[in-house]
CSV table of C-alpha atoms in Angstrom, one decimal:
chain,number,residue,atom,x,y,z
A,27,UNK,CA,94.3,97.8,87.7
A,28,UNK,CA,97.4,95.7,88.9
A,29,UNK,CA,101.0,97.3,89.8
A,30,UNK,CA,104.1,96.3,87.5
A,31,UNK,CA,106.7,98.5,89.4
A,32,UNK,CA,107.8,102.0,90.7
A,33,UNK,CA,109.3,104.6,89.3
A,34,UNK,CA,112.8,104.5,89.9
A,35,UNK,CA,115.1,107.0,88.3
A,36,UNK,CA,115.1,110.1,85.8
A,37,UNK,CA,117.6,110.3,82.7
A,38,UNK,CA,118.5,113.6,80.7
A,39,UNK,CA,116.7,116.4,80.3
A,40,UNK,CA,113.5,115.7,77.9
A,41,UNK,CA,111.4,113.9,80.5
A,42,UNK,CA,112.8,110.4,80.2
A,43,UNK,CA,112.4,107.8,83.4
A,44,UNK,CA,112.9,104.2,84.2
A,45,UNK,CA,110.4,101.8,85.9
A,46,UNK,CA,111.5,99.1,87.8
A,47,UNK,CA,109.3,96.3,87.0
A,48,UNK,CA,108.3,93.6,89.8
A,49,UNK,CA,108.5,90.5,87.4
A,50,UNK,CA,110.7,87.9,86.5
A,51,UNK,CA,113.1,88.9,83.8
A,52,UNK,CA,111.5,86.6,81.1
A,53,UNK,CA,108.3,88.3,81.8
A,54,UNK,CA,110.1,91.7,81.5
A,55,UNK,CA,110.5,91.6,77.8
A,56,UNK,CA,106.6,91.9,77.4
A,57,UNK,CA,106.6,95.4,78.9
A,58,UNK,CA,108.2,97.0,76.2
A,59,UNK,CA,105.2,96.9,74.0
A,60,UNK,CA,103.4,98.8,76.7
A,61,UNK,CA,101.0,102.0,74.9
A,62,UNK,CA,99.8,103.2,78.3
A,63,UNK,CA,100.5,103.3,82.3
A,64,UNK,CA,98.9,104.7,85.1
A,65,UNK,CA,100.6,106.1,88.3
A,66,UNK,CA,99.2,105.6,91.6
A,67,UNK,CA,96.1,108.0,92.6
A,68,UNK,CA,96.1,108.8,89.2
A,69,UNK,CA,92.7,108.4,86.8
A,70,UNK,CA,94.2,109.7,83.6
A,71,UNK,CA,96.3,107.4,81.5
A,72,UNK,CA,100.0,108.1,80.6
A,73,UNK,CA,100.8,107.7,77.0
A,74,UNK,CA,104.1,105.8,76.1
A,75,UNK,CA,106.3,107.6,73.4
A,76,UNK,CA,109.2,105.2,73.5
A,77,UNK,CA,109.9,102.2,75.8
A,78,UNK,CA,113.1,99.8,76.1
A,79,UNK,CA,114.5,97.4,78.2
A,80,UNK,CA,117.6,98.2,80.0
A,81,UNK,CA,119.4,95.8,82.5
A,82,UNK,CA,116.7,93.1,82.2
A,83,UNK,CA,114.3,94.4,84.9
A,84,UNK,CA,114.3,98.7,84.3
A,85,UNK,CA,111.8,99.9,81.7
A,86,UNK,CA,113.5,103.1,80.2
A,87,UNK,CA,110.4,105.1,79.2
A,88,UNK,CA,109.1,108.5,77.8
A,89,UNK,CA,105.7,109.4,77.7
A,90,UNK,CA,103.3,112.2,76.2
A,91,UNK,CA,102.8,114.5,78.9
A,92,UNK,CA,106.2,114.7,80.9
A,93,UNK,CA,108.5,116.9,78.9
A,94,UNK,CA,111.3,117.9,81.6
A,95,UNK,CA,113.8,116.3,83.8
A,96,UNK,CA,111.7,118.3,86.6
A,97,UNK,CA,108.5,116.8,85.5
A,98,UNK,CA,110.1,113.3,85.8
A,99,UNK,CA,111.5,113.9,89.2
A,100,UNK,CA,108.0,115.2,90.5
A,101,UNK,CA,106.5,111.1,90.2
A,102,UNK,CA,109.9,109.3,91.2
A,103,UNK,CA,109.0,106.7,93.5
A,104,UNK,CA,105.3,106.8,92.3
A,105,UNK,CA,104.0,102.9,91.8
A,106,UNK,CA,102.7,102.2,88.3
A,107,UNK,CA,99.8,100.3,87.1
A,108,UNK,CA,98.4,99.1,83.8
A,109,UNK,CA,94.7,98.1,83.3
A,110,UNK,CA,93.5,94.9,83.2
A,111,UNK,CA,92.2,93.7,79.4
A,112,UNK,CA,94.6,96.6,77.7
A,113,UNK,CA,97.6,94.0,77.3
A,114,UNK,CA,96.0,90.7,77.1
A,115,UNK,CA,99.6,88.5,76.7
A,116,UNK,CA,100.5,90.2,79.9
A,117,UNK,CA,97.1,89.5,81.3
A,118,UNK,CA,97.8,86.2,81.0
A,119,UNK,CA,101.5,85.7,82.0
A,120,UNK,CA,100.6,87.7,85.5
A,121,UNK,CA,97.8,85.3,85.9
A,122,UNK,CA,100.0,82.4,85.4
A,123,UNK,CA,102.6,83.9,88.1
A,124,UNK,CA,99.7,84.6,90.4
A,125,UNK,CA,97.8,81.2,90.1
A,126,UNK,CA,99.7,80.2,93.6
A,127,UNK,CA,97.9,83.1,95.7
A,128,UNK,CA,95.8,81.6,98.7
A,129,UNK,CA,97.3,78.8,98.6
A,130,UNK,CA,97.7,76.7,101.6
A,131,UNK,CA,100.9,75.9,103.0
A,132,UNK,CA,101.4,72.2,104.5
A,133,UNK,CA,104.3,71.2,105.7
A,134,UNK,CA,105.3,67.7,106.9
A,135,UNK,CA,106.5,68.8,110.2
A,136,UNK,CA,104.6,71.8,111.2
A,137,UNK,CA,101.3,71.2,109.8
A,138,UNK,CA,99.3,73.9,107.8
A,139,UNK,CA,101.7,77.0,108.0
A,140,UNK,CA,99.2,79.4,106.6
A,141,UNK,CA,97.9,81.3,103.1
A,142,UNK,CA,100.2,82.5,100.2
A,143,UNK,CA,99.3,86.2,100.0
A,144,UNK,CA,101.9,87.3,97.7
A,145,UNK,CA,104.7,86.1,95.2
A,146,UNK,CA,107.9,88.0,95.0
A,147,UNK,CA,109.5,87.3,91.6
A,148,UNK,CA,112.2,90.0,91.4
A,149,UNK,CA,114.8,88.4,93.8
A,150,UNK,CA,117.5,85.8,92.8
A,151,UNK,CA,114.9,83.1,94.3
A,152,UNK,CA,111.0,83.6,94.2
A,153,UNK,CA,109.4,83.8,97.7
A,154,UNK,CA,106.3,83.1,98.9
A,155,UNK,CA,105.0,85.5,101.7
A,156,UNK,CA,102.7,83.5,103.5
A,157,UNK,CA,100.3,84.6,106.6
A,158,UNK,CA,100.4,82.6,109.4
A,159,UNK,CA,98.6,83.8,112.2
A,160,UNK,CA,99.7,87.1,113.1
A,161,UNK,CA,102.8,87.3,111.2
A,162,UNK,CA,104.2,87.1,107.9
A,163,UNK,CA,106.8,84.2,106.7
A,164,UNK,CA,108.5,84.5,103.6
A,165,UNK,CA,110.2,81.2,102.0
A,166,UNK,CA,112.0,80.3,99.2
A,167,UNK,CA,109.5,78.9,96.3
A,168,UNK,CA,112.1,76.6,95.1
A,169,UNK,CA,111.4,72.5,93.9
A,170,UNK,CA,113.8,71.3,96.7
A,171,UNK,CA,111.5,72.4,99.2
A,172,UNK,CA,108.2,71.6,97.6
A,173,UNK,CA,107.3,68.1,97.6
A,174,UNK,CA,103.5,68.3,95.8
A,175,UNK,CA,101.1,70.9,94.7
A,176,UNK,CA,97.3,70.1,95.0
A,177,UNK,CA,95.8,72.7,92.5
A,178,UNK,CA,92.3,71.4,92.5
A,179,UNK,CA,92.1,71.9,96.6
A,180,UNK,CA,94.7,75.1,96.5
A,181,UNK,CA,97.5,73.2,98.6
A,182,UNK,CA,101.1,73.7,98.6
A,183,UNK,CA,102.9,70.8,100.4
A,184,UNK,CA,106.2,71.2,101.6
A,185,UNK,CA,109.5,69.6,103.5
A,186,UNK,CA,110.7,72.5,105.2
A,187,UNK,CA,114.6,71.9,107.0
A,188,UNK,CA,114.2,72.8,110.8
A,189,UNK,CA,114.8,76.0,111.7
A,190,UNK,CA,113.7,77.8,108.7
A,191,UNK,CA,110.6,79.3,109.7
A,192,UNK,CA,112.1,80.7,112.5
A,193,UNK,CA,114.7,82.6,111.2
A,194,UNK,CA,112.5,83.7,108.3
A,195,UNK,CA,110.0,85.1,111.0
A,196,UNK,CA,112.6,87.1,112.8
């Protein structure tokens, strides 16, 4: 299973809730066709009756087993997951989005910085989380800073502005 977002808001009296999706807007559209979701620490699926994308990254959802506002409130802030293999198109998109995980970042001035541990697409500018020694560094994943990507050897070469790493580590 992999996390797609978290429950962030309840709607109305009949159990509707919103899932804040943790993906770029163009990927979020694909989630409107989900049939089942899973909540953290729950092994049973929640069968979706209805869902619609609301405001680009919010999936307004209704499931069979939640029928009241009180029940919906009880799941607020819980992480939402889907199973690998249940949604082939989404699986392919997620795989493509995460293809740079575990790549090493090599800067033209600083040398090896660390390894990509997470990619945050849910921001105006995509951020790479890099594990460097005992700290996490966030750097923008934008064309202006990337000089080359070596997919075979899992390396991303950068030309980071002087001082960016210092700012990102504070």
